[in-house]
Amino acid sequence: MQFKDVIGQPVLKTELTQLMQENRLAHAMLFLGKEGSGALPLAIAFAQYIVCEKNTPKPAVPVGPSLFGEELPAESEIATEWQTDACGVCASCLKAAELQHPDIHFSYPVVTKKSGTPPISTDYIAEWRSFIKTSPYGNVYDWLQFIGAENKQGNITAHECNDITRKLNLKSFEGGYKVLIMWMPEYLGNEGNKLLKLIEEPPERTVFLLVAENESQILPTILSRCQLIKVPQLSNDDIRQALISRNNTDEQTAARVAAISEGNYREALHMVQYTNEDWHNLLREWLNSILKNGPLAQVKWVEEIGQLGREEQKQFLRYFNHLIHLAIRIQVLPHLAEQYPEKEKDFAVRLNKFTGIEQQQAIVEELDKASYYIERNAHGKMLFMALTLKIYHIIQDKVVLLGD
């Protein structure tokens, strides 16, 4: 994977290449980014950049006397021509692109593959290569489902730490850098302290690239030994362009999904699957049943939403959440209204007629809780009926019928 394959992040791509060019490459780096930001693809692309033959300085070797008996200077360890990306065509790049470079090692949460054997990342390397090629922006839940973990909890175990130590203490196969990419060090318990000495005093030309989503869940002893690289969430425009070019999504759908994806490309891909649903009309019917039409209309609506799958219910709640945030932005900065589609802007303005910012924040909290419970298999009809009653009590004193 090259930098050009990573969505957005132009500033980080430049800064990472400069670390190599200026000989400031730290031996341990933590790529910290929220789900869907592309922290893992960025780390994989950086690993390929590190081992690329165009960017790897050759070791100094004596050249010997010239034709006229003069001693020539040793070859320099400085690369003559630095690239802004891995070349993609050298032998090292070809192997790295297939995730088969012998000096790029991977560690990630796994479960026991065979009864009686310890869970080791290497046992799942074939599945890992397939997962990265098909879902480079996937999260740990996607990965554990991909390997058939079902309800088992993935871990990075003491056995894995011992295997990492063994591999990194071996001599480099290609004679250059050795790189370990550890994905989700949050799954590394106290056994991670086994790696402290290796991280602090690694073998020559050994680089640790840790990729995490939650800084607070990483062992402080490991965190303190890493250079922090914060990976920002993707911009709406980055996601829109990626959906169009990579997923063949039409322009209008891509723009709408990008606006509510909150910088999460994985979530954007999931949303595209449900773009045919008319969330706007469904939301209008719900709020009218709450504010005007009464219990019978509410029960009928709950029956309708209860027929949808959990993923669709989550996307509906996210859409409502997006409109509330839009309404808040319009209240605070009215001139921003012109940046949004007419249909959504009109709906947000109507929301502001019967809810204030405090009420809107309270509704957002309830929507977030509902999404959390849906992910944990809550009963859909019971959940939406309870949510209907809560929203009624939040906004009952300010009633405005929502038009089409």
mmCIF file of C-alpha atoms in Angstrom:
data_model
loop_
_atom_site.group_PDB
_atom_site.id
_atom_site.type_symbol
_atom_site.label_atom_id
_atom_site.label_comp_id
_atom_site.label_asym_id
_atom_site.label_seq_id
_atom_site.Cartn_x
_atom_site.Cartn_y
_atom_site.Cartn_z
ATOM 1 C CA MET A 1 0.000 0.000 0.000
ATOM 2 C CA GLN A 2 1.310 3.413 -0.967
ATOM 3 C CA PHE A 3 0.439 6.856 0.383
ATOM 4 C CA LYS A 4 -1.578 7.495 -2.767
ATOM 5 C CA ASP A 5 -3.882 4.640 -1.722
ATOM 6 C CA VAL A 6 -4.658 6.325 1.603
ATOM 7 C CA ILE A 7 -7.638 8.680 1.656
ATOM 8 C CA GLY A 8 -6.752 12.291 2.472
ATOM 9 C CA GLN A 9 -4.218 13.094 5.230
ATOM 10 C CA PRO A 10 -1.887 15.163 2.969
ATOM 11 C CA VAL A 11 -0.155 16.901 5.900
ATOM 12 C CA LEU A 12 0.695 13.659 7.672
ATOM 13 C CA LYS A 13 1.955 12.058 4.479
ATOM 14 C CA THR A 14 4.382 14.945 3.995
ATOM 15 C CA GLU A 15 5.508 14.929 7.628
ATOM 16 C CA LEU A 16 6.132 11.167 7.628
ATOM 17 C CA THR A 17 8.302 11.303 4.520
ATOM 18 C CA GLN A 18 10.265 14.169 6.061
ATOM 19 C CA LEU A 19 11.042 12.034 9.097
ATOM 20 C CA MET A 20 12.895 9.629 6.823
ATOM 21 C CA GLN A 21 14.503 12.306 4.693
ATOM 22 C CA GLU A 22 15.816 14.219 7.716
ATOM 23 C CA ASN A 23 16.939 11.068 9.550
ATOM 24 C CA ARG A 24 14.476 11.711 12.412
ATOM 25 C CA LEU A 25 12.709 8.355 12.298
ATOM 26 C CA ALA A 26 11.737 7.340 15.849
ATOM 27 C CA HIS A 27 12.097 3.697 16.827
ATOM 28 C CA ALA A 28 8.518 3.599 18.186
ATOM 29 C CA MET A 29 5.567 5.599 16.836
ATOM 30 C CA LEU A 30 1.907 5.535 17.815
ATOM 31 C CA PHE A 31 -0.632 6.359 15.085
ATOM 32 C CA LEU A 32 -3.680 7.504 17.059
ATOM 33 C CA GLY A 33 -6.874 8.003 15.088
ATOM 34 C CA LYS A 34 -10.579 7.329 15.470
ATOM 35 C CA GLU A 35 -12.309 4.553 13.582
ATOM 36 C CA GLY A 36 -12.493 5.208 9.847
ATOM 37 C CA SER A 37 -9.769 7.872 9.852
ATOM 38 C CA GLY A 38 -7.289 5.642 8.019
ATOM 39 C CA ALA A 39 -4.636 5.287 10.733
ATOM 40 C CA LEU A 40 -3.966 1.649 9.811
ATOM 41 C CA PRO A 41 -3.663 2.199 6.022
ATOM 42 C CA LEU A 42 -1.404 5.177 6.774
ATOM 43 C CA ALA A 43 0.894 3.046 8.945
ATOM 44 C CA ILE A 44 1.023 0.272 6.336
ATOM 45 C CA ALA A 45 1.866 2.803 3.612
ATOM 46 C CA PHE A 46 4.580 4.293 5.824
ATOM 47 C CA ALA A 47 6.050 0.832 6.425
ATOM 48 C CA GLN A 48 6.261 0.311 2.659
ATOM 49 C CA TYR A 49 7.889 3.732 2.308
ATOM 50 C CA ILE A 50 10.487 2.742 4.917
ATOM 51 C CA VAL A 51 11.477 -0.503 3.164
ATOM 52 C CA CYS A 52 11.234 0.884 -0.394
ATOM 53 C CA GLU A 53 14.601 0.440 -2.115
ATOM 54 C CA LYS A 54 14.422 3.972 -3.526
ATOM 55 C CA ASN A 55 14.282 5.397 0.003
ATOM 56 C CA THR A 56 16.477 3.005 1.979
ATOM 57 C CA PRO A 57 20.029 4.284 2.327
ATOM 58 C CA LYS A 58 22.675 1.725 1.442
ATOM 59 C CA PRO A 59 25.250 0.986 4.183
ATOM 60 C CA ALA A 60 28.682 2.539 3.796
ATOM 61 C CA VAL A 61 31.211 0.220 2.145
ATOM 62 C CA PRO A 62 34.836 0.859 1.222
ATOM 63 C CA VAL A 63 35.306 1.337 -2.483
ATOM 64 C CA GLY A 64 39.088 0.818 -2.703
ATOM 65 C CA PRO A 65 41.675 2.574 -4.869
ATOM 66 C CA SER A 66 40.807 4.261 -8.127
ATOM 67 C CA LEU A 67 42.380 3.502 -11.481
ATOM 68 C CA PHE A 68 45.194 5.923 -10.572
ATOM 69 C CA GLY A 69 45.820 4.486 -7.087
ATOM 70 C CA GLU A 70 43.835 7.109 -5.145
ATOM 71 C CA GLU A 71 41.599 6.037 -2.291
ATOM 72 C CA LEU A 72 37.966 6.793 -3.109
ATOM 73 C CA PRO A 73 35.544 7.814 -0.322
ATOM 74 C CA ALA A 74 33.147 5.228 1.025
ATOM 75 C CA GLU A 75 29.624 5.212 -0.379
ATOM 76 C CA SER A 76 27.317 7.421 1.630
ATOM 77 C CA GLU A 77 24.445 6.148 3.723
ATOM 78 C CA ILE A 78 22.307 9.028 2.493
ATOM 79 C CA ALA A 79 19.749 8.278 -0.179
ATOM 80 C CA THR A 80 20.512 10.242 -3.327
ATOM 81 C CA GLU A 81 16.915 10.869 -4.440
ATOM 82 C CA TRP A 82 14.111 10.923 -1.890
ATOM 83 C CA GLN A 83 10.614 10.085 -3.107
ATOM 84 C CA THR A 84 7.356 11.520 -1.791
ATOM 85 C CA ASP A 85 5.909 8.000 -1.874
ATOM 86 C CA ALA A 86 7.129 4.434 -2.128
ATOM 87 C CA CYS A 87 8.053 3.729 -5.729
ATOM 88 C CA GLY A 88 5.658 0.780 -5.996
ATOM 89 C CA VAL A 89 7.822 -1.083 -8.510
ATOM 90 C CA CYS A 90 10.961 -2.240 -6.681
ATOM 91 C CA ALA A 91 11.132 -5.770 -5.289
ATOM 92 C CA SER A 92 10.530 -4.563 -1.732
ATOM 93 C CA CYS A 93 7.445 -2.564 -2.736
ATOM 94 C CA LEU A 94 5.967 -5.467 -4.674
ATOM 95 C CA LYS A 95 6.273 -7.715 -1.619
ATOM 96 C CA ALA A 96 5.005 -5.011 0.746
ATOM 97 C CA ALA A 97 1.988 -4.364 -1.484
ATOM 98 C CA GLU A 98 0.987 -7.996 -1.045
ATOM 99 C CA LEU A 99 1.677 -7.778 2.723
ATOM 100 C CA GLN A 100 4.368 -10.411 2.217
ATOM 101 C CA HIS A 101 7.565 -8.458 2.857
ATOM 102 C CA PRO A 102 9.730 -10.586 5.201
ATOM 103 C CA ASP A 103 10.821 -7.548 7.217
ATOM 104 C CA ILE A 104 7.316 -6.107 7.800
ATOM 105 C CA HIS A 105 5.626 -7.960 10.644
ATOM 106 C CA PHE A 106 2.042 -7.587 11.861
ATOM 107 C CA SER A 107 0.415 -8.054 15.252
ATOM 108 C CA TYR A 108 -3.331 -7.769 15.911
ATOM 109 C CA PRO A 109 -6.036 -9.135 18.229
ATOM 110 C CA VAL A 110 -6.810 -12.811 17.586
ATOM 111 C CA VAL A 111 -8.508 -15.783 19.201
ATOM 112 C CA THR A 112 -7.313 -19.365 19.584
ATOM 113 C CA LYS A 113 -7.338 -21.024 16.171
ATOM 114 C CA LYS A 114 -6.706 -24.602 17.248
ATOM 115 C CA SER A 115 -7.655 -26.059 20.596
ATOM 116 C CA GLY A 116 -4.654 -26.334 22.877
ATOM 117 C CA THR A 117 -2.513 -23.822 20.973
ATOM 118 C CA PRO A 118 -1.858 -20.203 22.021
ATOM 119 C CA PRO A 119 -3.433 -17.427 19.899
ATOM 120 C CA ILE A 120 -0.712 -16.001 17.621
ATOM 121 C CA SER A 121 -1.163 -13.388 14.870
ATOM 122 C CA THR A 122 0.950 -15.428 12.446
ATOM 123 C CA ASP A 123 -1.729 -18.148 12.458
ATOM 124 C CA TYR A 124 -4.103 -15.670 10.794
ATOM 125 C CA ILE A 125 -1.731 -14.007 8.331
ATOM 126 C CA ALA A 126 -3.617 -15.294 5.258
ATOM 127 C CA GLU A 127 -6.893 -13.936 6.653
ATOM 128 C CA TRP A 128 -5.162 -10.668 7.577
ATOM 129 C CA ARG A 129 -3.938 -10.129 4.021
ATOM 130 C CA SER A 130 -7.446 -10.720 2.670
ATOM 131 C CA PHE A 131 -9.005 -8.422 5.262
ATOM 132 C CA ILE A 132 -6.643 -5.518 4.551
ATOM 133 C CA LYS A 133 -7.193 -5.832 0.802
ATOM 134 C CA THR A 134 -10.980 -5.837 1.129
ATOM 135 C CA SER A 135 -11.564 -3.716 4.265
ATOM 136 C CA PRO A 136 -8.537 -1.505 4.995
ATOM 137 C CA TYR A 137 -10.784 0.911 6.926
ATOM 138 C CA GLY A 138 -12.528 -1.819 8.917
ATOM 139 C CA ASN A 139 -12.593 -1.869 12.708
ATOM 140 C CA VAL A 140 -11.692 -4.598 15.174
ATOM 141 C CA TYR A 141 -15.281 -5.904 15.217
ATOM 142 C CA ASP A 142 -15.148 -6.377 11.439
ATOM 143 C CA TRP A 143 -11.820 -8.205 11.806
ATOM 144 C CA LEU A 144 -13.000 -10.587 14.530
ATOM 145 C CA GLN A 145 -16.117 -11.393 12.524
ATOM 146 C CA PHE A 146 -13.942 -11.938 9.442
ATOM 147 C CA ILE A 147 -11.935 -14.642 11.220
ATOM 148 C CA GLY A 148 -15.040 -16.258 12.703
ATOM 149 C CA ALA A 149 -14.402 -15.250 16.295
ATOM 150 C CA GLU A 150 -18.165 -14.927 16.885
ATOM 151 C CA ASN A 151 -18.607 -13.868 20.537
ATOM 152 C CA LYS A 152 -15.014 -14.557 21.579
ATOM 153 C CA GLN A 153 -12.871 -11.673 22.789
ATOM 154 C CA GLY A 154 -9.745 -11.006 20.726
ATOM 155 C CA ASN A 155 -6.468 -10.418 22.536
ATOM 156 C CA ILE A 156 -2.774 -9.751 22.011
ATOM 157 C CA THR A 157 -1.306 -12.258 24.455
ATOM 158 C CA ALA A 158 1.985 -12.939 26.234
ATOM 159 C CA HIS A 159 2.641 -15.673 23.649
ATOM 160 C CA GLU A 160 2.292 -13.025 20.939
ATOM 161 C CA CYS A 161 4.760 -10.751 22.760
ATOM 162 C CA ASN A 162 7.278 -13.599 22.915
ATOM 163 C CA ASP A 163 6.805 -14.236 19.189
ATOM 164 C CA ILE A 164 7.352 -10.534 18.418
ATOM 165 C CA THR A 165 10.566 -10.518 20.438
ATOM 166 C CA ARG A 166 11.819 -13.595 18.624
ATOM 167 C CA LYS A 167 11.074 -12.202 15.152
ATOM 168 C CA LEU A 168 12.544 -8.755 15.744
ATOM 169 C CA ASN A 169 15.757 -10.137 17.191
ATOM 170 C CA LEU A 170 16.428 -11.976 13.951
ATOM 171 C CA LYS A 171 18.605 -10.352 11.320
ATOM 172 C CA SER A 172 16.810 -8.386 8.612
ATOM 173 C CA PHE A 173 16.059 -10.597 5.601
ATOM 174 C CA GLU A 174 16.522 -7.768 3.096
ATOM 175 C CA GLY A 175 19.384 -6.043 4.924
ATOM 176 C CA GLY A 176 17.367 -2.893 5.631
ATOM 177 C CA TYR A 177 14.769 -1.887 8.195
ATOM 178 C CA LYS A 178 12.558 -4.271 10.171
ATOM 179 C CA VAL A 179 9.070 -2.919 10.915
ATOM 180 C CA LEU A 180 6.424 -4.188 13.312
ATOM 181 C CA ILE A 181 2.880 -2.883 12.829
ATOM 182 C CA MET A 182 0.779 -3.560 15.926
ATOM 183 C CA TRP A 183 -2.898 -2.831 15.368
ATOM 184 C CA MET A 184 -5.064 -2.105 18.414
ATOM 185 C CA PRO A 185 -2.515 -2.169 21.267
ATOM 186 C CA GLU A 186 -5.553 -1.513 23.472
ATOM 187 C CA TYR A 187 -5.958 -5.310 23.439
ATOM 188 C CA LEU A 188 -2.508 -5.697 24.973
ATOM 189 C CA GLY A 189 -2.804 -6.265 28.718
ATOM 190 C CA ASN A 190 -0.087 -6.160 31.338
ATOM 191 C CA GLU A 191 1.748 -8.806 29.357
ATOM 192 C CA GLY A 192 2.700 -5.952 27.055
ATOM 193 C CA ASN A 193 5.383 -5.048 29.577
ATOM 194 C CA LYS A 194 7.337 -7.926 28.050
ATOM 195 C CA LEU A 195 7.961 -5.629 25.076
ATOM 196 C CA LEU A 196 9.243 -2.639 27.024
ATOM 197 C CA LYS A 197 12.945 -3.402 26.759
ATOM 198 C CA LEU A 198 12.587 -4.252 23.058
ATOM 199 C CA ILE A 199 10.756 -0.968 22.375
ATOM 200 C CA GLU A 200 13.193 1.084 24.437
ATOM 201 C CA GLU A 201 16.352 -0.540 23.074
ATOM 202 C CA PRO A 202 15.390 -2.150 19.760
ATOM 203 C CA PRO A 203 17.844 -3.913 17.463
ATOM 204 C CA GLU A 204 19.445 -1.687 14.845
ATOM 205 C CA ARG A 205 17.060 -0.389 12.157
ATOM 206 C CA THR A 206 13.958 -1.717 13.907
ATOM 207 C CA VAL A 207 10.787 0.401 13.936
ATOM 208 C CA PHE A 208 7.565 -0.119 15.918
ATOM 209 C CA LEU A 209 4.388 1.342 14.396
ATOM 210 C CA LEU A 210 1.475 1.059 16.808
ATOM 211 C CA VAL A 211 -2.024 1.891 15.530
ATOM 212 C CA ALA A 212 -4.690 2.695 18.113
ATOM 213 C CA GLU A 213 -8.097 4.344 18.525
ATOM 214 C CA ASN A 214 -8.213 4.966 22.287
ATOM 215 C CA GLU A 215 -5.149 6.430 23.973
ATOM 216 C CA SER A 216 -6.493 5.879 27.500
ATOM 217 C CA GLN A 217 -6.663 2.103 27.021
ATOM 218 C CA ILE A 218 -2.988 1.682 26.105
ATOM 219 C CA LEU A 219 -0.474 0.631 28.750
ATOM 220 C CA PRO A 220 1.107 3.869 30.067
ATOM 221 C CA THR A 221 4.524 2.191 30.043
ATOM 222 C CA ILE A 222 4.239 1.596 26.294
ATOM 223 C CA LEU A 223 2.573 4.930 25.560
ATOM 224 C CA SER A 224 5.412 6.858 27.192
ATOM 225 C CA ARG A 225 7.953 5.225 24.879
ATOM 226 C CA CYS A 226 6.236 6.162 21.617
ATOM 227 C CA GLN A 227 6.258 9.264 19.435
ATOM 228 C CA LEU A 228 2.604 10.252 19.079
ATOM 229 C CA ILE A 229 1.221 10.767 15.563
ATOM 230 C CA LYS A 230 -2.358 12.057 15.762
ATOM 231 C CA VAL A 231 -4.410 11.059 12.723
ATOM 232 C CA PRO A 232 -7.319 13.516 12.253
ATOM 233 C CA GLN A 233 -10.752 12.498 11.051
ATOM 234 C CA LEU A 234 -11.309 12.750 7.330
ATOM 235 C CA SER A 235 -12.959 15.836 5.878
ATOM 236 C CA ASN A 236 -16.373 15.615 4.245
ATOM 237 C CA ASP A 237 -14.775 16.336 0.877
ATOM 238 C CA ASP A 238 -12.223 13.537 1.311
ATOM 239 C CA ILE A 239 -15.009 11.063 2.045
ATOM 240 C CA ARG A 240 -17.190 12.351 -0.789
ATOM 241 C CA GLN A 241 -14.389 11.980 -3.342
ATOM 242 C CA ALA A 242 -13.423 8.546 -2.015
ATOM 243 C CA LEU A 243 -16.999 7.278 -2.256
ATOM 244 C CA ILE A 244 -17.228 8.472 -5.846
ATOM 245 C CA SER A 245 -13.835 7.189 -7.030
ATOM 246 C CA ARG A 246 -13.519 4.001 -4.972
ATOM 247 C CA ASN A 247 -17.091 2.900 -4.397
ATOM 248 C CA ASN A 248 -18.749 4.227 -7.596
ATOM 249 C CA THR A 249 -21.267 6.160 -5.513
ATOM 250 C CA ASP A 250 -23.240 8.842 -7.336
ATOM 251 C CA GLU A 251 -22.361 12.472 -6.582
ATOM 252 C CA GLN A 252 -25.556 13.371 -4.718
ATOM 253 C CA THR A 253 -25.516 10.307 -2.476
ATOM 254 C CA ALA A 254 -21.797 10.693 -1.783
ATOM 255 C CA ALA A 255 -22.269 14.309 -0.693
ATOM 256 C CA ARG A 256 -25.209 13.444 1.589
ATOM 257 C CA VAL A 257 -23.450 10.482 3.202
ATOM 258 C CA ALA A 258 -20.190 12.406 3.646
ATOM 259 C CA ALA A 259 -22.044 15.158 5.520
ATOM 260 C CA ILE A 260 -23.296 12.757 8.216
ATOM 261 C CA SER A 261 -20.401 10.283 8.384
ATOM 262 C CA GLU A 262 -18.474 12.372 10.951
ATOM 263 C CA GLY A 263 -15.130 11.753 9.255
ATOM 264 C CA ASN A 264 -15.521 7.971 9.418
ATOM 265 C CA TYR A 265 -15.009 6.333 6.014
ATOM 266 C CA ARG A 266 -15.982 2.893 7.315
ATOM 267 C CA GLU A 267 -19.306 4.280 8.511
ATOM 268 C CA ALA A 268 -19.777 6.085 5.206
ATOM 269 C CA LEU A 269 -19.463 2.800 3.315
ATOM 270 C CA HIS A 270 -22.106 1.260 5.563
ATOM 271 C CA MET A 271 -24.420 4.222 5.074
ATOM 272 C CA VAL A 272 -24.250 3.946 1.303
ATOM 273 C CA GLN A 273 -25.889 0.526 1.583
ATOM 274 C CA TYR A 274 -29.012 2.157 2.998
ATOM 275 C CA THR A 275 -29.258 5.316 0.946
ATOM 276 C CA ASN A 276 -32.459 4.123 -0.722
ATOM 277 C CA GLU A 277 -34.305 4.449 2.593
ATOM 278 C CA ASP A 278 -36.393 7.597 2.884
ATOM 279 C CA TRP A 279 -35.147 8.698 6.308
ATOM 280 C CA HIS A 280 -36.558 12.201 5.812
ATOM 281 C CA ASN A 281 -40.189 11.133 5.498
ATOM 282 C CA LEU A 282 -39.805 8.497 8.211
ATOM 283 C CA LEU A 283 -38.475 11.130 10.611
ATOM 284 C CA ARG A 284 -41.214 13.602 9.702
ATOM 285 C CA GLU A 285 -43.890 10.969 10.419
ATOM 286 C CA TRP A 286 -42.270 10.130 13.754
ATOM 287 C CA LEU A 287 -42.097 13.709 14.994
ATOM 288 C CA ASN A 288 -45.647 14.437 13.831
ATOM 289 C CA SER A 289 -46.867 11.355 15.734
ATOM 290 C CA ILE A 290 -45.055 12.620 18.844
ATOM 291 C CA LEU A 291 -46.145 16.241 18.608
ATOM 292 C CA LYS A 292 -49.646 16.045 17.112
ATOM 293 C CA ASN A 293 -51.119 12.698 16.081
ATOM 294 C CA GLY A 294 -51.001 10.856 19.404
ATOM 295 C CA PRO A 295 -50.493 7.300 20.726
ATOM 296 C CA LEU A 296 -52.112 5.376 17.859
ATOM 297 C CA ALA A 297 -49.862 7.044 15.300
ATOM 298 C CA GLN A 298 -46.879 6.420 17.565
ATOM 299 C CA VAL A 299 -47.629 2.706 17.870
ATOM 300 C CA LYS A 300 -48.084 2.439 14.106
ATOM 301 C CA TRP A 301 -44.757 4.188 13.504
ATOM 302 C CA VAL A 302 -42.939 1.988 16.050
ATOM 303 C CA GLU A 303 -44.301 -1.084 14.259
ATOM 304 C CA GLU A 304 -42.892 0.265 10.992
ATOM 305 C CA ILE A 305 -39.410 1.077 12.333
ATOM 306 C CA GLY A 306 -39.366 -2.263 14.154
ATOM 307 C CA GLN A 307 -39.478 -4.090 10.811
ATOM 308 C CA LEU A 308 -36.103 -2.641 9.798
ATOM 309 C CA GLY A 309 -32.802 -4.319 10.536
ATOM 310 C CA ARG A 310 -30.538 -3.090 13.330
ATOM 311 C CA GLU A 311 -28.102 -1.460 10.935
ATOM 312 C CA GLU A 312 -30.906 0.459 9.242
ATOM 313 C CA GLN A 313 -32.274 1.580 12.606
ATOM 314 C CA LYS A 314 -28.826 2.883 13.552
ATOM 315 C CA GLN A 315 -28.541 4.791 10.266
ATOM 316 C CA PHE A 316 -31.949 6.361 10.841
ATOM 317 C CA LEU A 317 -30.897 7.568 14.310
ATOM 318 C CA ARG A 318 -27.647 8.896 12.872
ATOM 319 C CA TYR A 319 -29.619 10.836 10.240
ATOM 320 C CA PHE A 320 -31.787 12.431 12.944
ATOM 321 C CA ASN A 321 -28.640 13.202 14.930
ATOM 322 C CA HIS A 322 -27.143 14.898 11.877
ATOM 323 C CA LEU A 323 -30.206 17.119 11.410
ATOM 324 C CA ILE A 324 -30.145 18.180 15.069
ATOM 325 C CA HIS A 325 -26.478 19.139 14.820
ATOM 326 C CA LEU A 326 -27.332 21.041 11.648
ATOM 327 C CA ALA A 327 -30.120 22.848 13.494
ATOM 328 C CA ILE A 328 -27.722 23.827 16.287
ATOM 329 C CA ARG A 329 -25.174 25.156 13.803
ATOM 330 C CA ILE A 330 -27.849 27.225 12.056
ATOM 331 C CA GLN A 331 -28.955 28.718 15.387
ATOM 332 C CA VAL A 332 -25.409 29.728 16.304
ATOM 333 C CA LEU A 333 -24.177 30.687 12.820
ATOM 334 C CA PRO A 334 -27.196 31.369 10.568
ATOM 335 C CA HIS A 335 -25.056 32.136 7.501
ATOM 336 C CA LEU A 336 -23.975 28.454 7.381
ATOM 337 C CA ALA A 337 -27.486 27.438 6.322
ATOM 338 C CA GLU A 338 -26.755 28.158 2.670
ATOM 339 C CA GLN A 339 -24.081 25.420 2.603
ATOM 340 C CA TYR A 340 -26.604 22.595 3.119
ATOM 341 C CA PRO A 341 -29.191 20.952 0.820
ATOM 342 C CA GLU A 342 -32.506 22.791 0.770
ATOM 343 C CA LYS A 343 -34.507 19.835 2.119
ATOM 344 C CA GLU A 344 -32.259 19.316 5.143
ATOM 345 C CA LYS A 345 -31.899 23.051 5.777
ATOM 346 C CA ASP A 346 -35.685 23.505 5.813
ATOM 347 C CA PHE A 347 -36.114 20.586 8.195
ATOM 348 C CA ALA A 348 -33.436 21.967 10.538
ATOM 349 C CA VAL A 349 -35.115 25.379 10.576
ATOM 350 C CA ARG A 350 -38.417 23.720 11.533
ATOM 351 C CA LEU A 351 -36.677 21.826 14.352
ATOM 352 C CA ASN A 352 -35.471 25.137 15.725
ATOM 353 C CA LYS A 353 -39.064 26.408 15.920
ATOM 354 C CA PHE A 354 -40.086 23.915 18.596
ATOM 355 C CA THR A 355 -36.801 22.995 20.297
ATOM 356 C CA GLY A 356 -34.058 25.044 21.879
ATOM 357 C CA ILE A 357 -30.396 24.091 22.087
ATOM 358 C CA GLU A 358 -30.784 22.495 25.529
ATOM 359 C CA GLN A 359 -33.650 20.331 24.291
ATOM 360 C CA GLN A 360 -31.715 19.394 21.171
ATOM 361 C CA GLN A 361 -28.720 18.340 23.234
ATOM 362 C CA ALA A 362 -30.974 16.195 25.419
ATOM 363 C CA ILE A 363 -32.425 14.499 22.313
ATOM 364 C CA VAL A 364 -28.929 13.861 20.954
ATOM 365 C CA GLU A 365 -28.008 12.119 24.212
ATOM 366 C CA GLU A 366 -31.087 9.889 23.947
ATOM 367 C CA LEU A 367 -30.332 9.067 20.311
ATOM 368 C CA ASP A 368 -26.756 8.116 21.204
ATOM 369 C CA LYS A 369 -27.989 5.852 23.995
ATOM 370 C CA ALA A 370 -30.475 4.217 21.639
ATOM 371 C CA SER A 371 -27.745 3.514 19.067
ATOM 372 C CA TYR A 372 -25.610 1.979 21.812
ATOM 373 C CA TYR A 373 -28.445 -0.328 22.887
ATOM 374 C CA ILE A 374 -29.235 -1.333 19.294
ATOM 375 C CA GLU A 375 -25.619 -2.451 18.859
ATOM 376 C CA ARG A 376 -26.147 -4.666 21.897
ATOM 377 C CA ASN A 377 -29.241 -6.326 20.455
ATOM 378 C CA ALA A 378 -31.930 -4.389 22.322
ATOM 379 C CA HIS A 379 -35.522 -5.171 21.288
ATOM 380 C CA GLY A 380 -36.246 -2.673 18.493
ATOM 381 C CA LYS A 381 -39.933 -1.972 19.131
ATOM 382 C CA MET A 382 -39.521 -1.592 22.882
ATOM 383 C CA LEU A 383 -36.518 0.672 22.421
ATOM 384 C CA PHE A 384 -38.238 2.998 19.929
ATOM 385 C CA MET A 385 -41.407 3.188 21.998
ATOM 386 C CA ALA A 386 -39.365 4.224 25.033
ATOM 387 C CA LEU A 387 -37.438 6.700 22.886
ATOM 388 C CA THR A 388 -40.713 8.127 21.548
ATOM 389 C CA LEU A 389 -41.935 8.797 25.083
ATOM 390 C CA LYS A 390 -38.651 10.400 26.131
ATOM 391 C CA ILE A 391 -38.618 12.747 23.147
ATOM 392 C CA TYR A 392 -42.251 13.650 23.836
ATOM 393 C CA HIS A 393 -41.375 14.712 27.374
ATOM 394 C CA ILE A 394 -38.379 16.720 26.138
ATOM 395 C CA ILE A 395 -40.342 18.819 23.611
ATOM 396 C CA GLN A 396 -43.998 18.591 24.664
ATOM 397 C CA ASP A 397 -44.347 22.282 25.440
ATOM 398 C CA LYS A 398 -43.290 23.502 21.982
ATOM 399 C CA VAL A 399 -45.371 21.881 19.269
ATOM 400 C CA VAL A 400 -45.001 22.700 15.543
ATOM 401 C CA LEU A 401 -46.378 20.416 12.829
ATOM 402 C CA LEU A 402 -43.625 19.455 10.405
ATOM 403 C CA GLY A 403 -44.608 19.927 6.777
ATOM 404 C CA ASP A 404 -43.452 17.945 3.762
#
